[in-house]
mmCIF file of C-alpha atoms in Angstrom:
data_model
loop_
_atom_site.group_PDB
_atom_site.id
_atom_site.type_symbol
_atom_site.label_atom_id
_atom_site.label_comp_id
_atom_site.label_asym_id
_atom_site.label_seq_id
_atom_site.Cartn_x
_atom_site.Cartn_y
_atom_site.Cartn_z
ATOM 1 C CA UNK G 1306 61.045 -76.140 -2.050
ATOM 2 C CA UNK G 1307 63.669 -73.588 -3.070
ATOM 3 C CA UNK G 1308 62.752 -69.660 -2.576
ATOM 4 C CA UNK G 1309 63.706 -67.069 -4.876
ATOM 5 C CA UNK G 1310 67.382 -65.803 -3.764
ATOM 6 C CA UNK G 1311 66.756 -62.413 -5.452
ATOM 7 C CA UNK G 1312 62.997 -62.113 -3.463
ATOM 8 C CA UNK G 1313 65.245 -62.370 -0.310
ATOM 9 C CA UNK G 1314 67.561 -59.786 -1.563
ATOM 10 C CA UNK G 1315 64.841 -57.259 -2.076
ATOM 11 C CA UNK G 1316 63.122 -58.568 1.293
ATOM 12 C CA UNK G 1317 66.434 -57.289 2.883
ATOM 13 C CA UNK G 1318 66.705 -54.402 1.486
ATOM 14 C CA UNK G 1319 63.368 -53.326 2.135
ATOM 15 C CA UNK G 1320 63.802 -54.303 5.388
ATOM 16 C CA UNK G 1321 66.886 -52.119 5.883
ATOM 17 C CA UNK G 1322 64.557 -48.867 4.651
ATOM 18 C CA UNK G 1323 62.371 -49.649 7.290
ATOM 19 C CA UNK G 1324 64.787 -49.833 9.878
ATOM 20 C CA UNK G 1325 65.079 -45.709 9.211
ATOM 21 C CA UNK G 1326 60.889 -45.597 8.670
ATOM 22 C CA UNK G 1327 59.110 -43.456 10.970
ATOM 23 C CA UNK G 1328 55.667 -44.686 11.047
ATOM 24 C CA UNK G 1329 53.376 -46.639 13.434
ATOM 25 C CA UNK G 1330 54.350 -49.822 14.906
ATOM 26 C CA UNK G 1331 51.747 -51.896 13.278
ATOM 27 C CA UNK G 1332 52.864 -50.739 9.733
ATOM 28 C CA UNK G 1333 56.430 -51.808 10.371
ATOM 29 C CA UNK G 1334 55.112 -55.224 11.724
ATOM 30 C CA UNK G 1335 52.329 -55.405 8.341
ATOM 31 C CA UNK G 1336 55.230 -54.506 6.059
ATOM 32 C CA UNK G 1337 57.617 -57.144 7.274
ATOM 33 C CA UNK G 1338 54.512 -60.077 7.228
ATOM 34 C CA UNK G 1339 53.944 -59.084 3.958
ATOM 35 C CA UNK G 1340 57.298 -59.163 2.724
ATOM 36 C CA UNK G 1341 57.725 -63.006 4.355
ATOM 37 C CA UNK G 1342 54.610 -63.820 2.401
ATOM 38 C CA UNK G 1343 56.191 -62.601 -0.871
ATOM 39 C CA UNK G 1344 59.549 -64.022 0.169
ATOM 40 C CA UNK G 1345 58.877 -67.822 0.279
ATOM 41 C CA UNK G 1346 57.045 -69.405 -2.119
ATOM 42 C CA UNK G 1347 55.292 -71.899 0.260
ATOM 43 C CA UNK G 1348 53.512 -68.875 2.358
ATOM 44 C CA UNK G 1349 50.303 -68.345 1.991
ATOM 45 C CA UNK G 1350 49.093 -66.158 5.221
ATOM 46 C CA UNK G 1351 51.917 -64.619 7.779
ATOM 47 C CA UNK G 1352 51.924 -62.738 10.820
ATOM 48 C CA UNK G 1353 53.988 -61.357 13.799
ATOM 49 C CA UNK G 1354 53.491 -61.571 17.086
ATOM 50 C CA UNK G 1355 54.951 -59.456 19.619
ATOM 51 C CA UNK G 1356 55.587 -60.292 23.351
ATOM 52 C CA UNK G 1357 54.898 -57.016 25.538
ATOM 53 C CA UNK G 1358 54.995 -57.612 29.603
ATOM 54 C CA UNK G 1359 54.559 -61.619 28.931
ATOM 55 C CA UNK G 1360 51.594 -60.888 26.517
ATOM 56 C CA UNK G 1361 51.484 -62.049 22.981
ATOM 57 C CA UNK G 1362 49.486 -60.260 20.328
ATOM 58 C CA UNK G 1363 49.355 -59.895 16.700
ATOM 59 C CA UNK G 1364 48.889 -56.509 15.405
ATOM 60 C CA UNK G 1365 48.707 -56.596 11.528
ATOM 61 C CA UNK G 1366 48.396 -60.422 9.996
ATOM 62 C CA UNK G 1367 48.424 -60.411 6.237
ATOM 63 C CA UNK G 1368 44.833 -62.028 6.408
ATOM 64 C CA UNK G 1369 42.384 -62.518 8.967
ATOM 65 C CA UNK G 1370 43.335 -66.137 8.857
ATOM 66 C CA UNK G 1371 46.596 -66.002 10.548
ATOM 67 C CA UNK G 1372 45.029 -63.577 13.342
ATOM 68 C CA UNK G 1373 42.616 -66.424 13.879
ATOM 69 C CA UNK G 1374 45.222 -68.974 14.604
ATOM 70 C CA UNK G 1375 47.389 -66.699 16.608
ATOM 71 C CA UNK G 1376 44.711 -66.402 18.862
ATOM 72 C CA UNK G 1377 44.261 -69.623 19.140
ATOM 73 C CA UNK G 1378 47.743 -70.310 20.510
ATOM 74 C CA UNK G 1379 47.599 -67.684 23.045
ATOM 75 C CA UNK G 1380 44.187 -68.612 24.248
ATOM 76 C CA UNK G 1381 45.530 -72.562 24.715
ATOM 77 C CA UNK G 1382 49.229 -71.154 25.677
ATOM 78 C CA UNK G 1383 50.430 -73.663 23.159
ATOM 79 C CA UNK G 1384 50.854 -73.459 19.555
ATOM 80 C CA UNK G 1385 54.376 -72.938 16.917
ATOM 81 C CA UNK G 1386 54.465 -69.204 17.765
ATOM 82 C CA UNK G 1387 54.770 -69.582 21.307
ATOM 83 C CA UNK G 1388 57.317 -72.490 21.492
ATOM 84 C CA UNK G 1389 59.345 -70.310 18.289
ATOM 85 C CA UNK G 1390 59.587 -67.488 21.074
ATOM 86 C CA UNK G 1391 60.141 -69.524 24.056
ATOM 87 C CA UNK G 1392 63.085 -71.899 23.025
ATOM 88 C CA UNK G 1393 64.404 -69.486 20.553
ATOM 89 C CA UNK G 1394 64.416 -72.065 17.494
ATOM 90 C CA UNK G 1395 62.829 -72.400 14.278
ATOM 91 C CA UNK G 1396 59.612 -74.815 14.765
ATOM 92 C CA UNK G 1397 57.978 -76.289 11.811
ATOM 93 C CA UNK G 1398 54.967 -78.144 11.949
ATOM 94 C CA UNK G 1399 52.944 -80.170 9.339
ATOM 95 C CA UNK G 1400 48.707 -80.266 9.536
ATOM 96 C CA UNK G 1401 46.856 -82.660 11.091
ATOM 97 C CA UNK G 1402 50.049 -84.254 12.166
ATOM 98 C CA UNK G 1403 50.991 -82.093 14.617
ATOM 99 C CA UNK G 1404 48.090 -82.723 16.744
ATOM 100 C CA UNK G 1405 49.393 -84.594 19.621
ATOM 101 C CA UNK G 1406 52.108 -81.482 19.777
ATOM 102 C CA UNK G 1407 49.557 -78.550 19.636
ATOM 103 C CA UNK G 1408 45.922 -79.801 19.752
ATOM 104 C CA UNK G 1409 43.854 -76.673 19.706
ATOM 105 C CA UNK G 1410 46.070 -75.227 17.523
ATOM 106 C CA UNK G 1411 46.196 -78.147 15.006
ATOM 107 C CA UNK G 1412 42.166 -78.420 15.169
ATOM 108 C CA UNK G 1413 41.598 -75.063 14.199
ATOM 109 C CA UNK G 1414 44.580 -75.165 10.951
ATOM 110 C CA UNK G 1415 42.696 -78.108 9.973
ATOM 111 C CA UNK G 1416 39.830 -76.930 9.729
ATOM 112 C CA UNK G 1417 40.865 -73.541 7.849
ATOM 113 C CA UNK G 1418 42.933 -75.816 5.408
ATOM 114 C CA UNK G 1419 46.276 -74.819 6.700
ATOM 115 C CA UNK G 1420 48.609 -78.027 5.242
ATOM 116 C CA UNK G 1421 51.877 -76.541 7.292
ATOM 117 C CA UNK G 1422 53.631 -73.910 9.429
ATOM 118 C CA UNK G 1423 56.851 -72.540 9.871
ATOM 119 C CA UNK G 1424 57.750 -70.375 12.890
ATOM 120 C CA UNK G 1425 60.725 -68.046 13.509
ATOM 121 C CA UNK G 1426 61.761 -66.156 16.837
ATOM 122 C CA UNK G 1427 62.312 -62.471 16.380
ATOM 123 C CA UNK G 1428 65.295 -61.453 18.573
ATOM 124 C CA UNK G 1429 67.211 -57.703 18.485
ATOM 125 C CA UNK G 1430 70.653 -59.120 20.006
ATOM 126 C CA UNK G 1431 69.714 -60.589 23.108
ATOM 127 C CA UNK G 1432 66.429 -59.585 23.681
ATOM 128 C CA UNK G 1433 63.434 -61.818 22.084
ATOM 129 C CA UNK G 1434 60.675 -59.663 20.734
ATOM 130 C CA UNK G 1435 58.178 -61.889 19.131
ATOM 131 C CA UNK G 1436 58.220 -64.500 16.287
ATOM 132 C CA UNK G 1437 57.140 -64.989 12.473
ATOM 133 C CA UNK G 1438 54.468 -66.742 11.663
ATOM 134 C CA UNK G 1439 54.089 -68.602 8.494
ATOM 135 C CA UNK G 1440 51.267 -70.574 7.285
ATOM 136 C CA UNK G 1441 50.698 -72.646 3.894
ATOM 137 C CA UNK G 1442 47.984 -73.497 2.334
ATOM 138 C CA UNK G 1443 49.000 -75.050 -0.371
ATOM 139 C CA UNK G 1444 52.827 -76.690 0.608
ATOM 140 C CA UNK G 1445 52.482 -80.025 2.484
ATOM 141 C CA UNK G 1446 55.484 -78.689 4.380
ATOM 142 C CA UNK G 1447 58.159 -76.441 4.924
ATOM 143 C CA UNK G 1448 61.506 -77.444 3.937
ATOM 144 C CA UNK G 1449 64.917 -76.666 4.617
ATOM 145 C CA UNK G 1450 65.420 -74.072 1.950
ATOM 146 C CA UNK G 1451 62.265 -72.101 3.571
ATOM 147 C CA UNK G 1452 63.723 -72.523 6.847
ATOM 148 C CA UNK G 1453 67.082 -71.050 5.841
ATOM 149 C CA UNK G 1454 64.960 -68.075 4.361
ATOM 150 C CA UNK G 1455 63.069 -67.672 6.894
ATOM 151 C CA UNK G 1456 65.735 -67.495 9.322
ATOM 152 C CA UNK G 1457 67.814 -65.010 7.434
ATOM 153 C CA UNK G 1458 65.067 -62.790 6.789
ATOM 154 C CA UNK G 1459 63.940 -62.869 10.692
ATOM 155 C CA UNK G 1460 67.141 -61.716 11.540
ATOM 156 C CA UNK G 1461 66.739 -58.076 9.635
ATOM 157 C CA UNK G 1462 63.088 -58.204 10.757
ATOM 158 C CA UNK G 1463 63.433 -58.548 13.771
ATOM 159 C CA UNK G 1464 65.586 -55.710 14.363
ATOM 160 C CA UNK G 1465 63.223 -53.660 11.840
ATOM 161 C CA UNK G 1466 60.397 -54.653 15.096
ATOM 162 C CA UNK G 1467 62.446 -54.184 17.689
ATOM 163 C CA UNK G 1468 63.672 -50.470 16.470
ATOM 164 C CA UNK G 1469 60.045 -49.428 15.527
ATOM 165 C CA UNK G 1470 58.782 -51.052 19.026
ATOM 166 C CA UNK G 1471 61.500 -48.349 20.740
ATOM 167 C CA UNK G 1472 60.661 -45.344 18.730
ATOM 168 C CA UNK G 1473 57.070 -45.486 19.444
ATOM 169 C CA UNK G 1474 57.757 -45.963 22.972
ATOM 170 C CA UNK G 1475 59.751 -43.254 23.248
ATOM 171 C CA UNK G 1476 57.706 -41.052 21.113
ATOM 172 C CA UNK G 1477 54.764 -41.888 23.016
ATOM 173 C CA UNK G 1478 56.732 -41.100 26.238
ATOM 174 C CA UNK G 1479 57.773 -37.329 24.482
ATOM 175 C CA UNK G 1480 54.088 -36.888 23.984
ATOM 176 C CA UNK G 1481 53.052 -37.527 27.618
ATOM 177 C CA UNK G 1482 55.848 -35.223 28.994
ATOM 178 C CA UNK G 1483 55.147 -32.466 26.329
ATOM 179 C CA UNK G 1484 51.281 -32.898 27.552
ATOM 180 C CA UNK G 1485 52.750 -33.015 31.281
ATOM 181 C CA UNK G 1486 54.424 -29.574 31.059
ATOM 182 C CA UNK G 1487 51.994 -28.093 29.259
ATOM 183 C CA UNK G 1488 49.303 -29.065 31.828
ATOM 184 C CA UNK G 1489 51.710 -27.495 34.029
ATOM 185 C CA UNK G 1490 52.365 -24.748 32.570
ATOM 186 C CA UNK G 1491 48.446 -23.885 32.073
ATOM 187 C CA UNK G 1492 47.691 -24.726 36.034
ATOM 188 C CA UNK G 1493 50.326 -22.089 36.627
ATOM 189 C CA UNK G 1494 48.680 -18.993 35.018
ATOM 190 C CA UNK G 1495 45.456 -20.234 36.230
ATOM 191 C CA UNK G 1496 47.016 -20.311 40.115
ATOM 192 C CA UNK G 1497 48.617 -16.942 39.303
ATOM 193 C CA UNK G 1498 45.258 -15.227 37.901
ATOM 194 C CA UNK G 1499 43.163 -16.938 41.174
ATOM 195 C CA UNK G 1500 46.057 -15.459 43.246
ATOM 196 C CA UNK G 1501 45.432 -11.534 41.913
ATOM 197 C CA UNK G 1502 42.002 -11.731 41.942
ATOM 198 C CA UNK G 1503 41.421 -13.290 45.433
ATOM 199 C CA UNK G 1504 44.683 -11.740 47.310
ATOM 200 C CA UNK G 1505 45.309 -15.664 48.401
ATOM 201 C CA UNK G 1506 48.327 -18.019 48.038
ATOM 202 C CA UNK G 1507 49.492 -20.536 45.748
ATOM 203 C CA UNK G 1508 48.550 -23.344 47.749
ATOM 204 C CA UNK G 1509 44.929 -21.715 48.237
ATOM 205 C CA UNK G 1510 44.453 -21.346 44.337
ATOM 206 C CA UNK G 1511 45.643 -24.842 43.561
ATOM 207 C CA UNK G 1512 42.895 -25.877 46.159
ATOM 208 C CA UNK G 1513 40.239 -23.830 44.687
ATOM 209 C CA UNK G 1514 41.002 -25.201 40.935
ATOM 210 C CA UNK G 1515 40.991 -28.931 42.495
ATOM 211 C CA UNK G 1516 38.009 -28.408 44.150
ATOM 212 C CA UNK G 1517 36.062 -26.910 41.071
ATOM 213 C CA UNK G 1518 37.509 -30.176 39.052
ATOM 214 C CA UNK G 1519 36.060 -32.487 41.492
ATOM 215 C CA UNK G 1520 32.737 -30.603 41.710
ATOM 216 C CA UNK G 1521 32.354 -30.142 38.238
ATOM 217 C CA UNK G 1522 33.916 -33.822 37.134
ATOM 218 C CA UNK G 1523 35.929 -31.849 34.825
ATOM 219 C CA UNK G 1524 39.858 -32.030 34.314
ATOM 220 C CA UNK G 1525 42.199 -29.934 36.555
ATOM 221 C CA UNK G 1526 44.027 -28.866 32.924
ATOM 222 C CA UNK G 1527 40.215 -27.523 31.508
ATOM 223 C CA UNK G 1528 39.443 -26.012 34.857
ATOM 224 C CA UNK G 1529 42.600 -23.950 34.405
ATOM 225 C CA UNK G 1530 42.106 -23.406 30.734
ATOM 226 C CA UNK G 1531 38.689 -21.771 31.800
ATOM 227 C CA UNK G 1532 40.142 -19.419 34.385
ATOM 228 C CA UNK G 1533 42.884 -18.505 32.130
ATOM 229 C CA UNK G 1534 40.207 -17.556 29.408
ATOM 230 C CA UNK G 1535 37.453 -15.933 31.856
ATOM 231 C CA UNK G 1536 39.880 -14.542 34.324
ATOM 232 C CA UNK G 1537 37.975 -16.479 37.282
ATOM 233 C CA UNK G 1538 36.249 -19.893 38.422
ATOM 234 C CA UNK G 1539 33.293 -18.766 36.856
ATOM 235 C CA UNK G 1540 30.770 -21.777 35.747
ATOM 236 C CA UNK G 1541 30.572 -21.638 32.420
ATOM 237 C CA UNK G 1542 26.980 -23.859 32.805
ATOM 238 C CA UNK G 1543 25.999 -21.078 35.424
#
């Protein structure tokens, strides 16, 4: 079953634009899965499996069916997407002929009306990041042309996924660092106020903040903000 070469060309251009997109990782993965579905005629639903700390997940499938089939594989620890990721190679299967190979997945796929599956590993350089999962409800099997197209597509998709993952991981780390610095500043201001009002040391001022935090079951930063606002450790509820 030959895929449209113009469709692949358009998909690759779209993926190239994703390399520069500053959007949430889930949005990027959803776009990748959607582009894969539109690029291969045999594909009806698709998903991207991401592996983080050895744990697979399907953030944004094109259809709930794809996520359901992925979850069956995660629970049984067997299936085309996990195999493609682990062996770093393309995996094709037909339903129900794959019953001995992946019994739990095949049973779920057959009940859902899936007739064939194609899983392609996603790797950025030497680093595997996941797998692209393509399911067909209409085609008896994915052919060699589909496989070739999927491989070409996955090479670009892997870079887009990896870049998005790194971008948002860095973004999250930066936000946490910013919040930590802001918390340190506000706590420092609160300590200064208490030292001036109570004529105590820096350590004593911090201990007063810590005890108030524990006593009121409120975060230390919130206690510090109250001190900066009211000028002391008065309990606003009292």
